[in-house]
């Protein structure tokens, strides 16, 4: 009997010993599984994340760049327009120039107009004497536009299709007499009111959005400097500079 009890006691001790060894081991295995599955989950998440990222990148590559247009009024200027044209050419940028007829003729700037055309810029009408159209009688307003069209067309050999009304004042009835489409603007940094290019640049880059038409003047040193900095900053953000006709068509 004593031996039997001793054997039973040994059995209990043995069982306890086994439990002491096995339970933590089992826990370790369980924890190990959890660790493994957590790693798998993280791996899975990363894989999905990477896939999404790659899909987004492919989409961005497939998508067209956001477009904006730079427009320059009141030129050509014998001093500043060539500097601007050099800068735009270097950056592969096309812009739109709304020209004052008088500035082409009396300034002897026909060569600049030809260069604007040759380099792929769009040329529009900005009246002959830079006048507020709505303050003129119908015939005088018509003559302001017609004379300027003739001067430009005499140089480029192409029909002028667009115009920018000085001071933004347009007479709708004129569209029946002369086929030019008035083009307004959406971003106006008032570049003529400051000599500080930084001020112009900041106003434009903080305001600008896709499809915006930016109003500048190529008859000031500060405006030309600002325009080229605007191009550099916005090209880096992924914008593509186009002539206004591309924005109006879409
Ligand atoms: Zn103007």
PDB file of C-alpha atoms and ligand atoms in Angstrom:
ATOM      1  CA  UNK A   1       0.000   0.000   0.000  1.00  0.00           C
ATOM      2  CA  UNK A   2       2.773   2.345   0.940  1.00  0.00           C
ATOM      3  CA  UNK A   3       4.447   1.716  -2.393  1.00  0.00           C
ATOM      4  CA  UNK A   4       1.179   2.385  -4.231  1.00  0.00           C
ATOM      5  CA  UNK A   5       0.701   5.747  -2.428  1.00  0.00           C
ATOM      6  CA  UNK A   6       4.308   6.598  -3.122  1.00  0.00           C
ATOM      7  CA  UNK A   7       3.777   5.778  -6.788  1.00  0.00           C
ATOM      8  CA  UNK A   8       0.568   7.916  -6.840  1.00  0.00           C
ATOM      9  CA  UNK A   9       2.489  10.779  -5.229  1.00  0.00           C
ATOM     10  CA  UNK A  10       5.211  10.437  -7.811  1.00  0.00           C
ATOM     11  CA  UNK A  11       2.541  10.484 -10.540  1.00  0.00           C
ATOM     12  CA  UNK A  12       1.117  13.773  -9.202  1.00  0.00           C
ATOM     13  CA  UNK A  13       4.581  15.337  -8.985  1.00  0.00           C
ATOM     14  CA  UNK A  14       5.371  14.144 -12.470  1.00  0.00           C
ATOM     15  CA  UNK A  15       2.104  15.565 -13.813  1.00  0.00           C
ATOM     16  CA  UNK A  16       2.760  18.912 -12.085  1.00  0.00           C
ATOM     17  CA  UNK A  17       6.282  18.938 -13.484  1.00  0.00           C
ATOM     18  CA  UNK A  18       4.975  18.271 -16.969  1.00  0.00           C
ATOM     19  CA  UNK A  19       2.420  21.079 -16.652  1.00  0.00           C
ATOM     20  CA  UNK A  20       5.093  23.482 -15.400  1.00  0.00           C
ATOM     21  CA  UNK A  21       7.226  22.778 -18.440  1.00  0.00           C
ATOM     22  CA  UNK A  22       4.529  22.470 -21.077  1.00  0.00           C
ATOM     23  CA  UNK A  23       2.118  25.348 -20.300  1.00  0.00           C
ATOM     24  CA  UNK A  24       4.662  28.147 -20.691  1.00  0.00           C
ATOM     25  CA  UNK A  25       5.974  26.388 -23.783  1.00  0.00           C
ATOM     26  CA  UNK A  26       2.467  26.215 -25.199  1.00  0.00           C
ATOM     27  CA  UNK A  27       1.980  29.879 -24.329  1.00  0.00           C
ATOM     28  CA  UNK A  28       5.210  30.691 -26.100  1.00  0.00           C
ATOM     29  CA  UNK A  29       4.028  28.827 -29.180  1.00  0.00           C
ATOM     30  CA  UNK A  30       0.681  30.652 -29.026  1.00  0.00           C
ATOM     31  CA  UNK A  31       2.412  33.991 -28.634  1.00  0.00           C
ATOM     32  CA  UNK A  32       4.709  33.015 -31.449  1.00  0.00           C
ATOM     33  CA  UNK A  33       1.682  32.371 -33.644  1.00  0.00           C
ATOM     34  CA  UNK A  34       0.279  35.750 -32.716  1.00  0.00           C
ATOM     35  CA  UNK A  35       3.590  37.420 -33.533  1.00  0.00           C
ATOM     36  CA  UNK A  36       3.703  35.545 -36.835  1.00  0.00           C
ATOM     37  CA  UNK A  37       0.171  36.507 -37.773  1.00  0.00           C
ATOM     38  CA  UNK A  38       0.806  40.110 -36.764  1.00  0.00           C
ATOM     39  CA  UNK A  39       3.839  40.192 -39.043  1.00  0.00           C
ATOM     40  CA  UNK A  40       1.735  38.712 -41.822  1.00  0.00           C
ATOM     41  CA  UNK A  41      -0.944  41.349 -41.198  1.00  0.00           C
ATOM     42  CA  UNK A  42       1.601  44.175 -41.327  1.00  0.00           C
ATOM     43  CA  UNK A  43       3.169  42.624 -44.423  1.00  0.00           C
ATOM     44  CA  UNK A  44      -0.233  42.356 -46.021  1.00  0.00           C
ATOM     45  CA  UNK A  45      -1.083  45.934 -45.142  1.00  0.00           C
ATOM     46  CA  UNK A  46       2.199  47.194 -46.557  1.00  0.00           C
ATOM     47  CA  UNK A  47       1.693  45.193 -49.731  1.00  0.00           C
ATOM     48  CA  UNK A  48      -1.809  46.624 -50.197  1.00  0.00           C
ATOM     49  CA  UNK A  49      -0.516  50.121 -49.372  1.00  0.00           C
ATOM     50  CA  UNK A  50       2.282  49.826 -51.877  1.00  0.00           C
ATOM     51  CA  UNK A  51      -0.093  48.528 -54.517  1.00  0.00           C
ATOM     52  CA  UNK A  52      -2.462  51.465 -53.922  1.00  0.00           C
ATOM     53  CA  UNK A  53       0.456  53.869 -54.141  1.00  0.00           C
ATOM     54  CA  UNK A  54       1.643  52.349 -57.399  1.00  0.00           C
ATOM     55  CA  UNK A  55      -1.893  52.494 -58.818  1.00  0.00           C
ATOM     56  CA  UNK A  56      -2.152  56.168 -57.843  1.00  0.00           C
ATOM     57  CA  UNK A  57       1.197  56.922 -59.477  1.00  0.00           C
ATOM     58  CA  UNK A  58       0.108  55.191 -62.671  1.00  0.00           C
ATOM     59  CA  UNK A  59      -3.113  57.204 -62.614  1.00  0.00           C
ATOM     60  CA  UNK A  60      -1.185  60.473 -62.136  1.00  0.00           C
ATOM     61  CA  UNK A  61       1.122  59.579 -65.005  1.00  0.00           C
ATOM     62  CA  UNK A  62      -1.872  58.837 -67.199  1.00  0.00           C
ATOM     63  CA  UNK A  63      -3.666  62.057 -66.231  1.00  0.00           C
ATOM     64  CA  UNK A  64      -3.023  65.348 -67.972  1.00  0.00           C
ATOM     65  CA  UNK A  65      -1.187  68.003 -66.022  1.00  0.00           C
ATOM     66  CA  UNK A  66      -3.316  70.841 -64.595  1.00  0.00           C
ATOM     67  CA  UNK A  67      -3.274  73.722 -67.072  1.00  0.00           C
ATOM     68  CA  UNK A  68      -2.976  77.454 -66.503  1.00  0.00           C
ATOM     69  CA  UNK A  69      -2.384  80.413 -68.785  1.00  0.00           C
ATOM     70  CA  UNK A  70      -0.122  83.423 -68.466  1.00  0.00           C
ATOM     71  CA  UNK A  71      -1.417  86.488 -70.300  1.00  0.00           C
ATOM     72  CA  UNK A  72       0.535  89.693 -70.883  1.00  0.00           C
ATOM     73  CA  UNK A  73      -1.202  92.977 -71.692  1.00  0.00           C
ATOM     74  CA  UNK A  74       0.064  96.355 -72.944  1.00  0.00           C
ATOM     75  CA  UNK A  75       3.047  95.148 -75.002  1.00  0.00           C
ATOM     76  CA  UNK A  76       5.092  94.878 -76.951  1.00  0.00           C
ATOM     77  CA  UNK A  77       7.885  96.584 -75.054  1.00  0.00           C
ATOM     78  CA  UNK A  78      11.222  96.906 -76.880  1.00  0.00           C
ATOM     79  CA  UNK A  79      13.026  96.598 -73.524  1.00  0.00           C
ATOM     80  CA  UNK A  80      11.154  93.982 -71.509  1.00  0.00           C
ATOM     81  CA  UNK A  81       9.318  91.744 -73.968  1.00  0.00           C
ATOM     82  CA  UNK A  82      12.511  90.211 -75.468  1.00  0.00           C
ATOM     83  CA  UNK A  83      13.744  89.368 -71.953  1.00  0.00           C
ATOM     84  CA  UNK A  84      10.441  87.671 -71.203  1.00  0.00           C
ATOM     85  CA  UNK A  85      10.484  85.787 -74.508  1.00  0.00           C
ATOM     86  CA  UNK A  86      14.015  84.514 -73.787  1.00  0.00           C
ATOM     87  CA  UNK A  87      12.888  83.268 -70.373  1.00  0.00           C
ATOM     88  CA  UNK A  88       9.744  81.601 -71.680  1.00  0.00           C
ATOM     89  CA  UNK A  89      11.636  79.902 -74.500  1.00  0.00           C
ATOM     90  CA  UNK A  90      14.205  78.544 -72.046  1.00  0.00           C
ATOM     91  CA  UNK A  91      11.392  77.061 -69.947  1.00  0.00           C
ATOM     92  CA  UNK A  92       9.352  75.728 -72.873  1.00  0.00           C
ATOM     93  CA  UNK A  93       6.366  77.900 -71.923  1.00  0.00           C
ATOM     94  CA  UNK A  94       3.695  79.275 -74.276  1.00  0.00           C
ATOM     95  CA  UNK A  95       1.860  82.426 -73.245  1.00  0.00           C
ATOM     96  CA  UNK A  96      -0.721  84.862 -74.632  1.00  0.00           C
ATOM     97  CA  UNK A  97       0.073  88.472 -75.542  1.00  0.00           C
ATOM     98  CA  UNK A  98      -2.633  91.116 -75.894  1.00  0.00           C
ATOM     99  CA  UNK A  99      -0.995  93.888 -77.867  1.00  0.00           C
ATOM    100  CA  UNK A 100      -1.648  97.606 -78.113  1.00  0.00           C
ATOM    101  CA  UNK A 101      -1.677  98.592 -81.814  1.00  0.00           C
ATOM    102  CA  UNK A 102       0.122 101.870 -81.175  1.00  0.00           C
ATOM    103  CA  UNK A 103       2.929 100.099 -79.303  1.00  0.00           C
ATOM    104  CA  UNK A 104       3.583  97.906 -82.315  1.00  0.00           C
ATOM    105  CA  UNK A 105       3.586 100.712 -84.885  1.00  0.00           C
ATOM    106  CA  UNK A 106       5.101 103.720 -83.175  1.00  0.00           C
ATOM    107  CA  UNK A 107       7.456 101.592 -81.133  1.00  0.00           C
ATOM    108  CA  UNK A 108       8.758  99.827 -84.267  1.00  0.00           C
ATOM    109  CA  UNK A 109       8.156  96.512 -82.545  1.00  0.00           C
ATOM    110  CA  UNK A 110       6.967  94.410 -85.482  1.00  0.00           C
ATOM    111  CA  UNK A 111       9.927  92.051 -85.047  1.00  0.00           C
ATOM    112  CA  UNK A 112       8.874  91.262 -81.494  1.00  0.00           C
ATOM    113  CA  UNK A 113       5.361  90.426 -82.692  1.00  0.00           C
ATOM    114  CA  UNK A 114       6.824  88.104 -85.327  1.00  0.00           C
ATOM    115  CA  UNK A 115       9.007  86.466 -82.718  1.00  0.00           C
ATOM    116  CA  UNK A 116       5.998  85.916 -80.430  1.00  0.00           C
ATOM    117  CA  UNK A 117       4.263  84.151 -83.292  1.00  0.00           C
ATOM    118  CA  UNK A 118       7.315  82.119 -84.335  1.00  0.00           C
ATOM    119  CA  UNK A 119       7.826  80.883 -80.784  1.00  0.00           C
ATOM    120  CA  UNK A 120       4.269  79.564 -80.494  1.00  0.00           C
ATOM    121  CA  UNK A 121       2.634  82.260 -78.367  1.00  0.00           C
ATOM    122  CA  UNK A 122      -0.917  83.399 -78.973  1.00  0.00           C
ATOM    123  CA  UNK A 123      -1.388  87.020 -80.037  1.00  0.00           C
ATOM    124  CA  UNK A 124      -4.510  89.018 -79.282  1.00  0.00           C
ATOM    125  CA  UNK A 125      -5.854  92.558 -79.589  1.00  0.00           C
ATOM    126  CA  UNK A 126      -5.776  95.101 -76.719  1.00  0.00           C
ATOM    127  CA  UNK A 127      -7.128  98.082 -78.775  1.00  0.00           C
ATOM    128  CA  UNK A 128      -5.014 100.614 -80.675  1.00  0.00           C
ATOM    129  CA  UNK A 129      -4.787 103.369 -78.038  1.00  0.00           C
ATOM    130  CA  UNK A 130      -5.498 101.391 -74.864  1.00  0.00           C
ATOM    131  CA  UNK A 131      -8.956 102.875 -74.447  1.00  0.00           C
ATOM    132  CA  UNK A 132     -11.975 101.897 -72.381  1.00  0.00           C
ATOM    133  CA  UNK A 133     -14.259 100.607 -75.103  1.00  0.00           C
ATOM    134  CA  UNK A 134     -17.524 101.339 -73.289  1.00  0.00           C
ATOM    135  CA  UNK A 135     -16.659 105.050 -73.155  1.00  0.00           C
ATOM    136  CA  UNK A 136     -16.456 105.279 -76.956  1.00  0.00           C
ATOM    137  CA  UNK A 137     -19.217 105.473 -79.528  1.00  0.00           C
ATOM    138  CA  UNK A 138     -19.768 102.272 -81.487  1.00  0.00           C
ATOM    139  CA  UNK A 139     -17.825 103.323 -84.559  1.00  0.00           C
ATOM    140  CA  UNK A 140     -14.760 104.518 -82.611  1.00  0.00           C
ATOM    141  CA  UNK A 141     -14.752 101.323 -80.566  1.00  0.00           C
ATOM    142  CA  UNK A 142     -14.939  99.276 -83.731  1.00  0.00           C
ATOM    143  CA  UNK A 143     -12.057 101.244 -85.290  1.00  0.00           C
ATOM    144  CA  UNK A 144      -9.885 100.668 -82.201  1.00  0.00           C
ATOM    145  CA  UNK A 145     -10.225  96.935 -82.660  1.00  0.00           C
ATOM    146  CA  UNK A 146     -10.130  96.823 -86.445  1.00  0.00           C
ATOM    147  CA  UNK A 147      -6.987  98.948 -86.731  1.00  0.00           C
ATOM    148  CA  UNK A 148      -5.142  96.789 -84.227  1.00  0.00           C
ATOM    149  CA  UNK A 149      -6.235  93.588 -85.929  1.00  0.00           C
ATOM    150  CA  UNK A 150      -4.906  94.953 -89.219  1.00  0.00           C
ATOM    151  CA  UNK A 151      -1.538  95.843 -87.708  1.00  0.00           C
ATOM    152  CA  UNK A 152      -1.120  92.397 -86.128  1.00  0.00           C
ATOM    153  CA  UNK A 153      -2.398  90.477 -89.148  1.00  0.00           C
ATOM    154  CA  UNK A 154      -0.076  92.509 -91.398  1.00  0.00           C
ATOM    155  CA  UNK A 155       2.854  91.037 -89.447  1.00  0.00           C
ATOM    156  CA  UNK A 156       1.678  87.515 -88.673  1.00  0.00           C
ATOM    157  CA  UNK A 157      -0.510  86.801 -91.700  1.00  0.00           C
ATOM    158  CA  UNK A 158      -3.000  85.158 -89.347  1.00  0.00           C
ATOM    159  CA  UNK A 159      -6.481  86.230 -88.275  1.00  0.00           C
ATOM    160  CA  UNK A 160      -6.698  87.663 -84.757  1.00  0.00           C
ATOM    161  CA  UNK A 161      -9.349  85.751 -82.846  1.00  0.00           C
ATOM    162  CA  UNK A 162      -9.052  87.036 -79.300  1.00  0.00           C
ATOM    163  CA  UNK A 163      -8.980  90.371 -77.554  1.00  0.00           C
ATOM    164  CA  UNK A 164      -8.613  91.638 -74.018  1.00  0.00           C
ATOM    165  CA  UNK A 165     -10.682  94.711 -73.271  1.00  0.00           C
ATOM    166  CA  UNK A 166      -8.629  97.382 -71.470  1.00  0.00           C
ATOM    167  CA  UNK A 167      -9.943  97.784 -67.895  1.00  0.00           C
ATOM    168  CA  UNK A 168     -12.138  94.737 -68.463  1.00  0.00           C
ATOM    169  CA  UNK A 169     -14.858  96.824 -70.099  1.00  0.00           C
ATOM    170  CA  UNK A 170     -16.481  95.154 -73.076  1.00  0.00           C
ATOM    171  CA  UNK A 171     -19.403  95.995 -75.325  1.00  0.00           C
ATOM    172  CA  UNK A 172     -21.186  92.819 -76.287  1.00  0.00           C
ATOM    173  CA  UNK A 173     -22.693  94.417 -79.418  1.00  0.00           C
ATOM    174  CA  UNK A 174     -19.194  94.764 -80.891  1.00  0.00           C
ATOM    175  CA  UNK A 175     -18.945  91.003 -81.309  1.00  0.00           C
ATOM    176  CA  UNK A 176     -21.463  91.284 -84.163  1.00  0.00           C
ATOM    177  CA  UNK A 177     -19.259  93.764 -86.024  1.00  0.00           C
ATOM    178  CA  UNK A 178     -15.864  92.215 -85.429  1.00  0.00           C
ATOM    179  CA  UNK A 179     -15.199  88.580 -84.711  1.00  0.00           C
ATOM    180  CA  UNK A 180     -12.934  88.706 -81.709  1.00  0.00           C
ATOM    181  CA  UNK A 181     -13.651  86.895 -78.498  1.00  0.00           C
ATOM    182  CA  UNK A 182     -13.064  88.921 -75.313  1.00  0.00           C
ATOM    183  CA  UNK A 183     -10.818  87.102 -72.853  1.00  0.00           C
ATOM    184  CA  UNK A 184     -10.935  88.193 -69.218  1.00  0.00           C
ATOM    185  CA  UNK A 185      -8.782  86.836 -66.380  1.00  0.00           C
ATOM    186  CA  UNK A 186      -9.189  85.000 -63.078  1.00  0.00           C
ATOM    187  CA  UNK A 187      -5.993  85.963 -61.201  1.00  0.00           C
ATOM    188  CA  UNK A 188      -4.904  89.605 -61.061  1.00  0.00           C
ATOM    189  CA  UNK A 189      -1.873  90.313 -58.851  1.00  0.00           C
ATOM    190  CA  UNK A 190      -2.005  94.052 -59.772  1.00  0.00           C
ATOM    191  CA  UNK A 191       1.579  93.772 -61.011  1.00  0.00           C
ATOM    192  CA  UNK A 192       1.573  97.364 -62.322  1.00  0.00           C
ATOM    193  CA  UNK A 193       1.087  98.677 -58.782  1.00  0.00           C
ATOM    194  CA  UNK A 194       4.359  97.337 -57.349  1.00  0.00           C
ATOM    195  CA  UNK A 195       8.020  97.171 -58.298  1.00  0.00           C
ATOM    196  CA  UNK A 196       8.578  94.188 -56.042  1.00  0.00           C
ATOM    197  CA  UNK A 197       8.585  90.890 -57.995  1.00  0.00           C
ATOM    198  CA  UNK A 198       8.208  88.850 -54.764  1.00  0.00           C
ATOM    199  CA  UNK A 199       4.892  90.525 -54.050  1.00  0.00           C
ATOM    200  CA  UNK A 200       3.580  89.593 -57.504  1.00  0.00           C
ATOM    201  CA  UNK A 201       4.895  86.033 -57.255  1.00  0.00           C
ATOM    202  CA  UNK A 202       3.347  85.460 -53.808  1.00  0.00           C
ATOM    203  CA  UNK A 203      -0.063  86.737 -54.851  1.00  0.00           C
ATOM    204  CA  UNK A 204      -0.136  84.478 -57.901  1.00  0.00           C
ATOM    205  CA  UNK A 205       1.221  81.259 -56.412  1.00  0.00           C
ATOM    206  CA  UNK A 206      -1.035  81.418 -53.360  1.00  0.00           C
ATOM    207  CA  UNK A 207      -4.177  82.109 -55.398  1.00  0.00           C
ATOM    208  CA  UNK A 208      -3.675  80.028 -58.503  1.00  0.00           C
ATOM    209  CA  UNK A 209      -5.738  76.939 -59.353  1.00  0.00           C
ATOM    210  CA  UNK A 210      -6.163  74.740 -62.379  1.00  0.00           C
ATOM    211  CA  UNK A 211      -7.524  76.519 -65.493  1.00  0.00           C
ATOM    212  CA  UNK A 212      -6.748  79.976 -64.128  1.00  0.00           C
ATOM    213  CA  UNK A 213      -5.895  82.853 -66.457  1.00  0.00           C
ATOM    214  CA  UNK A 214      -3.217  85.055 -64.905  1.00  0.00           C
ATOM    215  CA  UNK A 215      -3.042  88.748 -65.831  1.00  0.00           C
ATOM    216  CA  UNK A 216       0.399  90.362 -66.077  1.00  0.00           C
ATOM    217  CA  UNK A 217       2.025  93.143 -68.118  1.00  0.00           C
ATOM    218  CA  UNK A 218       5.241  92.686 -70.126  1.00  0.00           C
ATOM    219  CA  UNK A 219       6.141  96.368 -69.926  1.00  0.00           C
ATOM    220  CA  UNK A 220       7.680  96.305 -66.436  1.00  0.00           C
ATOM    221  CA  UNK A 221      10.957  94.799 -65.280  1.00  0.00           C
ATOM    222  CA  UNK A 222       9.377  93.525 -62.042  1.00  0.00           C
ATOM    223  CA  UNK A 223       6.513  91.836 -63.893  1.00  0.00           C
ATOM    224  CA  UNK A 224       8.856  89.998 -66.253  1.00  0.00           C
ATOM    225  CA  UNK A 225      11.046  88.815 -63.362  1.00  0.00           C
ATOM    226  CA  UNK A 226       7.945  87.728 -61.441  1.00  0.00           C
ATOM    227  CA  UNK A 227       6.492  85.913 -64.462  1.00  0.00           C
ATOM    228  CA  UNK A 228       9.583  83.736 -64.857  1.00  0.00           C
ATOM    229  CA  UNK A 229       9.691  82.910 -61.150  1.00  0.00           C
ATOM    230  CA  UNK A 230       5.987  82.044 -61.267  1.00  0.00           C
ATOM    231  CA  UNK A 231       6.734  79.664 -64.138  1.00  0.00           C
ATOM    232  CA  UNK A 232       9.562  77.982 -62.205  1.00  0.00           C
ATOM    233  CA  UNK A 233       7.479  77.546 -59.049  1.00  0.00           C
ATOM    234  CA  UNK A 234       4.317  76.329 -60.748  1.00  0.00           C
ATOM    235  CA  UNK A 235       6.108  74.021 -63.182  1.00  0.00           C
ATOM    236  CA  UNK A 236       7.695  72.400 -60.129  1.00  0.00           C
ATOM    237  CA  UNK A 237       4.163  71.904 -58.748  1.00  0.00           C
ATOM    238  CA  UNK A 238       3.197  70.091 -61.959  1.00  0.00           C
ATOM    239  CA  UNK A 239       1.337  72.841 -63.824  1.00  0.00           C
ATOM    240  CA  UNK A 240       1.490  73.142 -67.581  1.00  0.00           C
ATOM    241  CA  UNK A 241       1.407  76.607 -69.131  1.00  0.00           C
ATOM    242  CA  UNK A 242      -0.807  76.899 -72.191  1.00  0.00           C
ATOM    243  CA  UNK A 243      -2.169  79.643 -74.414  1.00  0.00           C
ATOM    244  CA  UNK A 244      -5.662  80.853 -73.420  1.00  0.00           C
ATOM    245  CA  UNK A 245      -7.402  79.294 -76.420  1.00  0.00           C
ATOM    246  CA  UNK A 246      -6.638  75.863 -74.905  1.00  0.00           C
ATOM    247  CA  UNK A 247      -8.476  76.765 -71.704  1.00  0.00           C
ATOM    248  CA  UNK A 248     -11.434  78.352 -73.450  1.00  0.00           C
ATOM    249  CA  UNK A 249     -12.008  75.380 -75.750  1.00  0.00           C
ATOM    250  CA  UNK A 250     -12.167  72.898 -72.838  1.00  0.00           C
TER     251      UNK A 250
HETATM  252 ZN1  LIG B   1      -4.039  97.134 -70.592  1.00  0.00          ZN
END
